[in-house]
């Protein structure tokens, strides 16, 4: 086999191992959906406030993790931080499984959340810095692929451990998270630190060694010199203060902006509430609704694969626009169907599932992978850790807002007489039409914002991107 091929295989293996962090992200956020019905019955019953806190704990932890670890990745390195995170993941999984009471469980879920928050930016950061330019998009997107696989695995594992006779079935659902954590820990020990971090710390020989293993032979020298040159330019000032300088205002805006759009198009109302939405649309019981939810998980994974195979050819901007147009249409259609619920009758549940799948497809080919990819590309090397942590922090913060306002938003826009009563339930459900129209509005705003702010980073080295901002140029002027 020729050398080039060997190198490509090596970086694919590196990306695959590191992106186990994405699997843990997806698994540990998704696992709660199937665990909640059992938790409700544990310890003699639980209030809805306690259930909300148990769910929210992971998001709170993620905000804390993303906030606190940015500087650390720039100081001790990407690799070490990921290794530490894998240990927190393992501890969090065991502690949540062992929990003897609600408070213990909430604290353990916060610990798990901290690991999710840290890994959500260190893993794409690590992969992006270790990838050769021409396949960087696909490799960083493997992180998103693992998130979607993690979500799907959690749905299946919840199904497997769900034992109606045992209210403590959730313990094993949580314990399972230990296995990917061990894989990540062991795998990362054997992986190299990124050349950009090493060269930035003056460990040039080591950096060069890693570059030789991953870059095409003809590009090694150039890549080394480019990295060195860019690092020289910002050697003096590192940290948050540097990031808020005028030169880096644009990348910062891009990172926060893309995460705003990614979350406020309502993705997690589907990921966290799909069974609820499907029951509102008319599915008879939790089981049928959960089965329909599995199809969402499957389409999410498959569409991410589609995205990975084209992201370095079609480019980031086109995918962004195609995805958002598709999502805006699907969300408006969902809103319209729920408005016409009386005319649609029983078919409402089928058009709802169909349209949610279309929506997931468009999300998974665009904003899913693009959110994490773009924030890993736009920052200069010296502050990439801090910059990405701000991107991740925004992601988790916006995620929490959407997750906690979805049902309230749905009620806000449910005019009297528009409530939905299913299966003779005593309490009616809200009509989510209004909420879907709001998310559709965000998708349209995202389109307008993106025209100006989404850079085409396809085929452009991280150093060239950095140079582009330094020259004071606009994001939509970036070209290969
Ligand atoms: C988002 C998550 C979401 C997931 C769905 C990720 O890119 O950040 O909030 O749950 O995609 O696949």
Tab-separated table of N, CA and C and ligand atoms in Angstrom, residues 25 144 147-148 151 262-263 267-268 271 300 363 367-368 372 395 399, ligand 1:
chain	number	residue	atom	x	y	z
A	25	UNK	N	-21.112	11.918	24.381
A	25	UNK	CA	-21.954	13.120	24.346
A	25	UNK	C	-23.384	12.712	23.970
A	144	UNK	N	-19.682	14.543	14.933
A	144	UNK	CA	-21.153	14.637	14.888
A	144	UNK	C	-21.777	13.265	14.621
A	147	UNK	N	-21.979	11.510	17.741
A	147	UNK	CA	-23.048	12.042	18.611
A	147	UNK	C	-24.360	11.361	18.228
A	148	UNK	N	-24.621	11.312	16.911
A	148	UNK	CA	-25.899	10.743	16.466
A	148	UNK	C	-25.947	9.234	16.763
A	151	UNK	N	-26.744	8.848	20.423
A	151	UNK	CA	-28.162	9.069	20.724
A	151	UNK	C	-28.946	7.792	20.399
A	262	UNK	N	-28.092	26.759	15.251
A	262	UNK	CA	-28.179	25.296	15.411
A	262	UNK	C	-29.194	24.911	16.487
A	263	UNK	N	-29.225	25.656	17.584
A	263	UNK	CA	-30.123	25.285	18.677
A	263	UNK	C	-31.529	25.861	18.529
A	267	UNK	N	-33.784	21.841	17.244
A	267	UNK	CA	-33.381	20.447	17.068
A	267	UNK	C	-33.682	19.580	18.294
A	268	UNK	N	-33.414	20.127	19.485
A	268	UNK	CA	-33.574	19.258	20.656
A	268	UNK	C	-35.008	19.119	21.145
A	271	UNK	N	-35.107	15.888	19.424
A	271	UNK	CA	-34.284	14.844	20.051
A	271	UNK	C	-34.811	14.488	21.449
A	300	UNK	N	-31.155	10.338	11.456
A	300	UNK	CA	-30.129	11.273	11.924
A	300	UNK	C	-28.728	10.736	11.627
A	363	UNK	N	-31.374	18.846	8.963
A	363	UNK	CA	-30.498	19.262	10.074
A	363	UNK	C	-29.191	18.475	10.019
A	367	UNK	N	-26.558	21.809	9.710
A	367	UNK	CA	-26.175	22.432	10.977
A	367	UNK	C	-25.626	21.479	12.022
A	368	UNK	N	-26.042	20.204	11.970
A	368	UNK	CA	-25.504	19.240	12.934
A	368	UNK	C	-23.990	19.235	12.867
A	372	UNK	N	-20.234	22.261	14.952
A	372	UNK	CA	-18.981	21.879	15.618
A	372	UNK	C	-17.779	22.031	14.695
A	395	UNK	N	-23.575	26.919	22.793
A	395	UNK	CA	-24.389	25.798	22.348
A	395	UNK	C	-25.212	25.238	23.507
A	399	UNK	N	-29.166	25.520	24.076
A	399	UNK	CA	-29.825	24.217	24.160
A	399	UNK	C	-30.754	24.183	25.382
B	1	LIG	C1	-26.248	19.281	18.579
B	1	LIG	C2	-27.075	18.618	19.658
B	1	LIG	C3	-28.087	17.708	19.006
B	1	LIG	C4	-27.431	16.746	18.037
B	1	LIG	C5	-28.447	15.958	17.272
B	1	LIG	C6	-25.614	18.238	17.724
B	1	LIG	O1	-24.829	18.837	16.742
B	1	LIG	O2	-25.271	20.110	19.163
B	1	LIG	O3	-27.696	19.613	20.438
B	1	LIG	O4	-28.789	16.997	19.993
B	1	LIG	O5	-26.611	17.438	17.116
B	1	LIG	O6	-27.870	15.065	16.390
